[in-house]
Amino acid sequence: MSAQRPAASANDPAIKVTGLSKRFADAGPLVLDRINLRIEPGEFVCLLGASGCGKSTLLNIIAGLEQPTSGTVSVASGNAAVMFQDAALFPWLSARHNVEIALALRGVPRAQRRSQALELLDIVSLRDAAEKRPHELSGGMRQRVALARSLAQDRPVLLMDEPFAALDAITRDLLHEQLELVWRQTRRTIVFVTHNVREAARLGQRVLLMSSRPGRIANEWRVEDTGQRRIESPEVASLAIEITDQLRKEIRRNAA
Amino acid sequence: MSAQRPAASANDPAIKVTGLSKRFADAGPLVLDRINLRIEPGEFVCLLGASGCGKSTLLNIIAGLEQPTSGTVSVASGNAAVMFQDAALFPWLSARHNVEIALALRGVPRAQRRSQALELLDIVSLRDAAEKRPHELSGGMRQRVALARSLAQDRPVLLMDEPFAALDAITRDLLHEQLELVWRQTRRTIVFVTHNVREAARLGQRVLLMSSRPGRIANEWRVEDTGQRRIESPEVASLAIEITDQLRKEIRRNAA
Amino acid sequence: TTPTATSGPPAELHLGYFANVTHAPALVGIEKGFFQDALGDTKLKTSVFNAGPATIEALSAGAIDAAYIGPSPAINTYIKSGGASAVIVSGATSGGAALVVRDGINSPSDLPGTTLATPQLGNTQDIALRAWLADQGYTTSTTGGGDVTISPTDNADTLSLFQDGKLDGAWLPEPWVSRLVLEGHAHVLVNEASLWPKSKFPTTVLLVNKDFLAAHPDTVKALVQGNVDAVDWLNDNPADAGTVINKRITADTGKGLSNDVIARALENVQFSVDPQAAAFPVLVKHAAAVDLGTDGSIDGLFDLRFLNEILSASGAHPISTHGLGKE
Amino acid sequence: MPPETTLAPPEAEVRPPNDLRTLESGLDALQTAPVAEKRAWRRFVAGVLPPVLFLIVLIVAWQVYVVVAHPRPDRFPGPLDVINALDDAWSTGRVQLAVATSLGRGALGFLIAVAIGTPLGLLLAEVRLVRRALGPLISGLQVLPSVAWVPAAIIWFGLSDATVYFVVIMGAVPSIANGLVSGIDQVPPQLRRVGIVLGASRLQLATLVVLPAAMPGYVGGLKQGWAFSWRSLMAAEIIATGGTMGFGLGSMLQQNRELADLAGVLTTILLILAIGILIELVAFAPVERKLLRGRGLLITRNSK
Amino acid sequence: MPPETTLAPPEAEVRPPNDLRTLESGLDALQTAPVAEKRAWRRFVAGVLPPVLFLIVLIVAWQVYVVVAHPRPDRFPGPLDVINALDDAWSTGRVQLAVATSLGRGALGFLIAVAIGTPLGLLLAEVRLVRRALGPLISGLQVLPSVAWVPAAIIWFGLSDATVYFVVIMGAVPSIANGLVSGIDQVPPQLRRVGIVLGASRLQLATLVVLPAAMPGYVGGLKQGWAFSWRSLMAAEIIATGGTMGFGLGSMLQQNRELADLAGVLTTILLILAIGILIELVAFAPVERKLLRGRGLLITRNSK
Ligand SMILES: Nc1ncnc2c1ncn2[C@@H]1O[C@H](COP(=O)(O)OP(=O)(O)OP(=O)(O)O)[C@@H](O)[C@H]1O
Ligand SMILES: Nc1ncnc2c1ncn2[C@@H]1O[C@H](COP(=O)(O)OP(=O)(O)OP(=O)(O)O)[C@@H](O)[C@H]1O
Ligand SMILES: [Mg+2]
Ligand SMILES: [Mg+2]
């Protein structure tokens, strides 16, 4: 693992996708069509697209959970941490043990797990809830545990598949702030999949718009990093308007 | 039913709530605390508040699904149509039959039900999906069927409890437009419960902010009706910023 | 079977019995038509059982009106129902039960530690074995413990278990005694006849549902007549008896007995309409002693009026109930 | 339209502009990808062929063993012996009689159990006091092996068909009633609320909302009730033989045992198994599948 | 920390500003309202009292009927007769012996069934070919009334305890195996994916993720397996009496039947029922409740 990570010394990309195509069945439709993508270390990239355009498929291939039909994918660190829409915590373990299991599977010695897990939970303001079971936590708290767990994996690349889609708006806004903080301070490379144009415009340094059937990168926007921005800010709004228009154009293409 | 609806001739409010309080158990906490509310016919009111502040409880009392502990509620039309977060379609009936059952229970003669149901489904652009079962529809389509069903009830007052919270952002934006259209053209009185500050600012003529434990109306904003507005528009954004700050203040009050 | 005496003869009489040598009067009565002749317009319907308790259950539930049965189940139902269930209207068979054992057991003193079978818990032979063992000073238990283990087992299973060496012996009625002797190479250790005064003890009696008796006394009398005829025929035609019995057994079970078995079996049973009422109090005492019967009164267990009417009509001696019922 | 529907707008007015329409239909198309149904014969090949092939291999191995090793035929009959036994029993009409008797009893007993269990379940589900007092007892009865009722039933009803029916009913009624109760309990409260909001009366709520919504649970209960009926029936038939009892599959099994005819015993077991499976496939599976499919509750596991 | 954890930031740096902290803790407080647990004695009063009262009323009515109407004691014994019968059987030690024998047999048979059913279930769940070929047969076996095995078992094993164990195992193995299979099938695929993403090996995935996640289904299968063990055991004990068979509750039932002792029969039925309920309450219910509660799957129905 450490051998595969040349400390980002060269100008290597964090993620490199070349000519990636994907079909699920031999005779099935083309889900992803020759996707090329280069993501630099420390970038925050939002992947935006309508339902079924292949966002999750692309993310899963980068995560190594699916195999591409053709093309290559390389992740600088060899492996990536992943967060899903569903927090997917192990329901029989407390919040702390959910984090510890990630530490254990990474090879952290038993003696250090507990304190490290508590530190990670502290990052997401959940030190007090460390001994609670997932069902005793609210949806937002569960996603924060999942975030702590993926931080415990200690990978430079974090893939997130609509992680906040199931949360209410208030909690979502808060987690945006939380995630941005983590990103700014740990300088992880983040690929963030979402339906939500404003969320993408709020969070991303780069926003990639995917088209549907087959999935392609249809457009790309870059946002100047001017420090933290509110979702209601005019920059976010104007970018959102632009992206929305493009997205709607993509969706209309699919009208029967 | 028709007797109780004096054609809004007098300046009667559509909904009038006076000194409404609610406890669920005799020794339980006060969920709603002396709420006074007057909603004029044709108004679009958004009810905003954090989790558990009693929004649903208030709505259910107005709908007649719960009984208040003290205080009175009067709805001009005697009865209100309701839409929930979960579309709550009858899973064994097709979209059309789901609408027809509402017509049947309203007393529409059998011969007219089919054509009326199809007209109502047409309003939500679902005429083509009329014969599909709920599980064959996407979440957004299901909510549109539920909207058609509540229109079938033909009540001047429509209560909506986070109807779009479970939908993805793209669909939600679309349904905002759809709902606004219906409201503008049928002039129904709508009470719309939401967590989402931007949604409230986007849709409401009036936004009511509820505080938590006990639930009270903490603040109120009026939006000048300047015709259709986009969720990204600067008016929406500035109102959202203001409401968010207030809301966060309310939430911080509850920090342990 | 409605219990009103005025309803005249019933359309049907339901009779239960075993397809077994000890029930030979029933087999012969059916096979030679004695019952049907006596019953006239009432149609005879028969049911075959292979255990006393099941027969009693059918009788109690009204599924059958009369049955050939061992004395112990008859006593048991009479006591348990407080005298309401059934009465004995005639005897049928006596003798024909024995304790047969494997080689190597030659006296009662060889028995401790062995496992002996009986046809069924609480049936006539089961009680006899328990009472006899108690007389010999051995303890037994209904749950399988004691000096000698008694294992109530289906007769058919007993033969194969004995052949497999899993049983050391069994107290059985005919033809199983003969089958174990001839097919399982067992030998007789105790012939039950030797334990009774005059070697006479009841094996099978004719039992009638009390309600049925009250409602259709004439039909019951006809049944008793059929029984008397069958017993007489058996005693008059010992040479043909085996063939007739085997024919009925084959018809009822699909499988007949070998000639050797039936011949040996018939040597050991006697057919008589005397139910040996004097033996019944002893049987009650035995059952109570081995904790298998409610101790109770069997006063009224017998109703031999029809039998005695028939016997006196043909000039024979009446039979006594020894104070246990109507004569 | 009746006069009070003035609030329903003239349709032309409310119809959304074309712009919104195409956007919606585009989104609908994207969000409702049609799931490709597996073709019937492919399902057949995937589902039926492997167990059948496996069975055939098993039977062939069995026959080969019997031919090669010559085990005692009364302890280890070969498949051919079993087939012969079946053939024998068929030609004498015993199979037909036994199957007809058992099926008839099972069906009648089950129908009686349904007739008792359904109102009982409704009572339990809807009347709180009945539920509190009777609910635990009925769940307790479900734990009792129905075979335990056989001796009591024999004493009460003798060796007659009433015994069989009693045992079958005692076995099936609790699970039918409890199936209905849990079906009604699982009706999402939201559906009831919708019914109330739409203005349904108590009766309309029950017939139009609660009962249809509870159907899957009820059918599940019926299926389990049938399984218990069939089990109880076999137990009763095996134990209660003789007397005026008819000749059912259980009696046939017991008879074969008494004749120490193992091939016949195995034949009868196969018959009992086959009928159990057949009834499930023919009577319950289609109803259940239709109900579940109509509600999108049928999970077609194609992966794994 | 090991050297490669340089990406994990020094904690002071990442800790969110106080502003965000209070906002989060306010929201957490609002979103996790503690559910008030009903007090134990109130649950007792609500749950246990009504059925017990109902039972007492029933028993009193029964006794009154017996005293007033004097039905035939062998057909309709009163509750006092039943109590006397129990007392008799207790004082002669028959009850204790029968309960001990049956429980011992049931427990041993169940354990053997678990030992067979668990690896079988794992095989079925994890090896696709085994699942395809064997799965339908095992589900079919679940349909077969285990009482049907009794005659065959008697022929194979004679009237010995082996017969009992065979029947118990045939009854319980399919439901234990199928319980494990459905438990594993119901493991959300997302949990497996998380395991893979976290870098679990195949073995770690099985032991740390799949098995714990499948526990509720497995315990459900075990519970059902026990119920089938108990049923099968009773069937076997009632039918297979005599020979070298020990004296269990089924034998006691059959014995009481043979002595036409209905009070004894009812006593034994009550014993069988009581033990079935007791085992469920003592052995399975706590495990199941703990498992479900730990996962927030326990629905406490307090209304209705
Ligand atoms: N395992 C699978 N087998 C077959 N087809 C699949 C599979 N997974 C996804 N698909 C198809 O691939 C396409 C892309 O799916 P994907 O889940 O990547 O979309 P998405 O952009 O993540 O959608 P959403 O926004 O709804 O999550 C869809 O048409 C889907 O039906
Ligand atoms: N049936 C009930 N019994 C007891 N307490 C209840 C009940 N329903 C709601 N409550 C309590 O009343 C309070 C208000 O609940 P309500 O559902 O109205 O909140 P809400 O504002 O709709 O929350 P959310 O945004 O999560 O939907 C909460 O504290 C909740 O726990
Ligand atoms: Mg996706
Ligand atoms: Mg709510």
CSV table of N, CA and C and ligand atoms in Angstrom, one decimal, chain A residues 22-25 29-32 48-60 66 85 161-162 193-195 210 212-213, chain B residues 168, chain D residues 30-31 33-34 302-303, chain E residues 193, ligand 1:
chain,number,residue,atom,x,y,z
A,22,LYS,N,-18.7,0.6,-20.2
A,22,LYS,CA,-19.3,-0.4,-19.3
A,22,LYS,C,-20.6,-0.8,-19.8
A,23,ARG,N,-20.8,-2.1,-20.0
A,23,ARG,CA,-22.1,-2.8,-20.2
A,23,ARG,C,-22.3,-3.8,-19.1
A,24,PHE,N,-23.5,-3.9,-18.6
A,24,PHE,CA,-23.7,-4.9,-17.5
A,24,PHE,C,-23.9,-6.3,-18.1
A,25,ALA,N,-24.7,-6.4,-19.2
A,25,ALA,CA,-24.8,-7.7,-19.8
A,25,ALA,C,-24.2,-7.6,-21.2
A,29,PRO,N,-27.4,-2.6,-22.8
A,29,PRO,CA,-27.1,-1.2,-23.3
A,29,PRO,C,-25.8,-0.8,-22.8
A,30,LEU,N,-25.2,0.2,-23.5
A,30,LEU,CA,-23.9,0.8,-23.1
A,30,LEU,C,-24.2,1.8,-21.9
A,31,VAL,N,-23.7,1.5,-20.8
A,31,VAL,CA,-24.0,2.4,-19.6
A,31,VAL,C,-23.0,3.5,-19.6
A,32,LEU,N,-21.8,3.2,-19.7
A,32,LEU,CA,-20.7,4.3,-19.8
A,32,LEU,C,-20.0,4.2,-21.1
A,48,LEU,N,-22.3,15.2,-11.6
A,48,LEU,CA,-23.7,15.6,-11.6
A,48,LEU,C,-24.4,14.9,-12.8
A,49,GLY,N,-25.6,14.4,-12.6
A,49,GLY,CA,-26.3,13.8,-13.7
A,49,GLY,C,-27.7,13.3,-13.3
A,50,ALA,N,-28.6,13.1,-14.3
A,50,ALA,CA,-29.9,12.7,-14.0
A,50,ALA,C,-29.9,11.2,-13.5
A,51,SER,N,-31.0,10.7,-13.1
A,51,SER,CA,-31.1,9.3,-12.6
A,51,SER,C,-30.7,8.4,-13.7
A,52,GLY,N,-29.9,7.4,-13.3
A,52,GLY,CA,-29.6,6.3,-14.3
A,52,GLY,C,-28.6,6.6,-15.3
A,53,CYS,N,-27.9,7.8,-15.2
A,53,CYS,CA,-26.9,8.1,-16.2
A,53,CYS,C,-25.6,7.4,-16.0
A,54,GLY,N,-25.4,6.7,-14.9
A,54,GLY,CA,-24.2,5.9,-14.7
A,54,GLY,C,-23.2,6.5,-13.7
A,55,LYS,N,-23.7,7.5,-12.9
A,55,LYS,CA,-22.8,8.1,-11.9
A,55,LYS,C,-22.3,7.0,-11.0
A,56,SER,N,-23.2,6.2,-10.4
A,56,SER,CA,-22.8,5.2,-9.4
A,56,SER,C,-21.9,4.2,-10.1
A,57,THR,N,-22.3,3.8,-11.3
A,57,THR,CA,-21.5,2.8,-12.0
A,57,THR,C,-20.0,3.3,-12.1
A,58,LEU,N,-19.9,4.5,-12.6
A,58,LEU,CA,-18.5,5.1,-12.7
A,58,LEU,C,-17.8,5.1,-11.3
A,59,LEU,N,-18.5,5.5,-10.3
A,59,LEU,CA,-17.9,5.6,-9.0
A,59,LEU,C,-17.5,4.2,-8.5
A,60,ASN,N,-18.4,3.2,-8.7
A,60,ASN,CA,-18.1,1.8,-8.3
A,60,ASN,C,-16.9,1.3,-9.0
A,66,GLU,N,-16.8,-2.7,-9.2
A,66,GLU,CA,-17.3,-3.3,-10.5
A,66,GLU,C,-16.1,-3.3,-11.4
A,85,GLN,N,-25.0,6.6,-0.2
A,85,GLN,CA,-26.2,7.3,0.2
A,85,GLN,C,-26.7,6.8,1.6
A,161,ASP,N,-21.1,8.7,-2.9
A,161,ASP,CA,-22.2,8.5,-3.8
A,161,ASP,C,-23.5,9.0,-3.2
A,162,GLU,N,-23.8,10.3,-3.6
A,162,GLU,CA,-25.0,10.9,-3.0
A,162,GLU,C,-25.1,10.8,-1.5
A,193,VAL,N,-20.7,12.4,-5.9
A,193,VAL,CA,-21.8,12.2,-6.9
A,193,VAL,C,-23.1,12.8,-6.3
A,194,THR,N,-23.8,13.6,-7.1
A,194,THR,CA,-25.1,14.2,-6.7
A,194,THR,C,-26.0,14.4,-7.8
A,195,HIS,N,-27.3,14.5,-7.5
A,195,HIS,CA,-28.3,15.0,-8.4
A,195,HIS,C,-28.5,16.5,-8.3
A,210,MET,N,-22.8,14.7,-16.4
A,210,MET,CA,-22.9,13.5,-17.2
A,210,MET,C,-24.2,13.5,-18.0
A,212,SER,N,-27.0,11.1,-20.3
A,212,SER,CA,-27.6,9.8,-20.0
A,212,SER,C,-27.6,9.0,-21.3
A,213,ARG,N,-27.5,7.7,-21.2
A,213,ARG,CA,-27.8,6.7,-22.2
A,213,ARG,C,-27.2,7.0,-23.5
B,168,ASP,N,-35.3,13.3,-5.4
B,168,ASP,CA,-34.0,13.9,-5.7
B,168,ASP,C,-34.2,15.3,-6.1
D,30,LEU,N,-36.1,8.6,-17.8
D,30,LEU,CA,-34.9,8.2,-17.2
D,30,LEU,C,-35.0,7.4,-15.9
D,31,GLN,N,-36.1,7.7,-15.2
D,31,GLN,CA,-36.2,7.1,-13.8
D,31,GLN,C,-37.0,5.8,-13.8
D,33,ALA,N,-36.5,2.8,-15.8
D,33,ALA,CA,-35.9,1.9,-16.7
D,33,ALA,C,-36.7,0.6,-16.7
D,34,PRO,N,-37.1,0.1,-17.8
D,34,PRO,CA,-37.9,-1.2,-17.7
D,34,PRO,C,-37.0,-2.3,-17.4
D,302,ASN,N,-31.9,-12.5,-9.3
D,302,ASN,CA,-31.3,-13.1,-10.4
D,302,ASN,C,-29.8,-13.1,-10.2
D,303,SER,N,-29.2,-12.2,-9.5
D,303,SER,CA,-27.8,-12.3,-9.2
D,303,SER,C,-27.6,-13.3,-8.1
E,193,ARG,N,-20.5,-4.5,0.4
E,193,ARG,CA,-19.7,-3.6,-0.4
E,193,ARG,C,-18.8,-2.8,0.6
F,1,LIG,N1,-26.1,-4.4,-11.6
F,1,LIG,C1,-26.7,-3.9,-12.7
F,1,LIG,N2,-27.1,-4.7,-13.7
F,1,LIG,C2,-27.7,-4.2,-14.8
F,1,LIG,N3,-27.9,-2.9,-15.0
F,1,LIG,C3,-27.4,-2.0,-14.1
F,1,LIG,C4,-26.8,-2.5,-12.9
F,1,LIG,N4,-26.5,-1.4,-12.1
F,1,LIG,C5,-26.9,-0.3,-12.9
F,1,LIG,N5,-27.5,-0.7,-14.0
F,1,LIG,C6,-28.0,0.2,-15.1
F,1,LIG,O1,-27.0,1.1,-15.4
F,1,LIG,C7,-27.5,2.4,-15.6
F,1,LIG,C8,-26.7,3.4,-14.7
F,1,LIG,O2,-27.0,3.0,-13.3
F,1,LIG,P1,-26.3,3.9,-12.1
F,1,LIG,O3,-26.8,3.3,-10.9
F,1,LIG,O4,-24.9,4.0,-12.4
F,1,LIG,O5,-27.0,5.3,-12.4
F,1,LIG,P2,-26.9,6.6,-11.4
F,1,LIG,O6,-26.5,7.7,-12.3
F,1,LIG,O7,-26.2,6.3,-10.2
F,1,LIG,O8,-28.5,6.8,-11.1
F,1,LIG,P3,-29.1,7.3,-9.7
F,1,LIG,O9,-28.9,8.8,-9.8
F,1,LIG,O10,-30.5,6.9,-9.8
F,1,LIG,O11,-28.4,6.7,-8.6
F,1,LIG,C9,-29.0,2.3,-15.3
F,1,LIG,O12,-29.6,2.3,-16.5
F,1,LIG,C10,-29.1,1.0,-14.6
F,1,LIG,O13,-30.4,0.5,-14.9
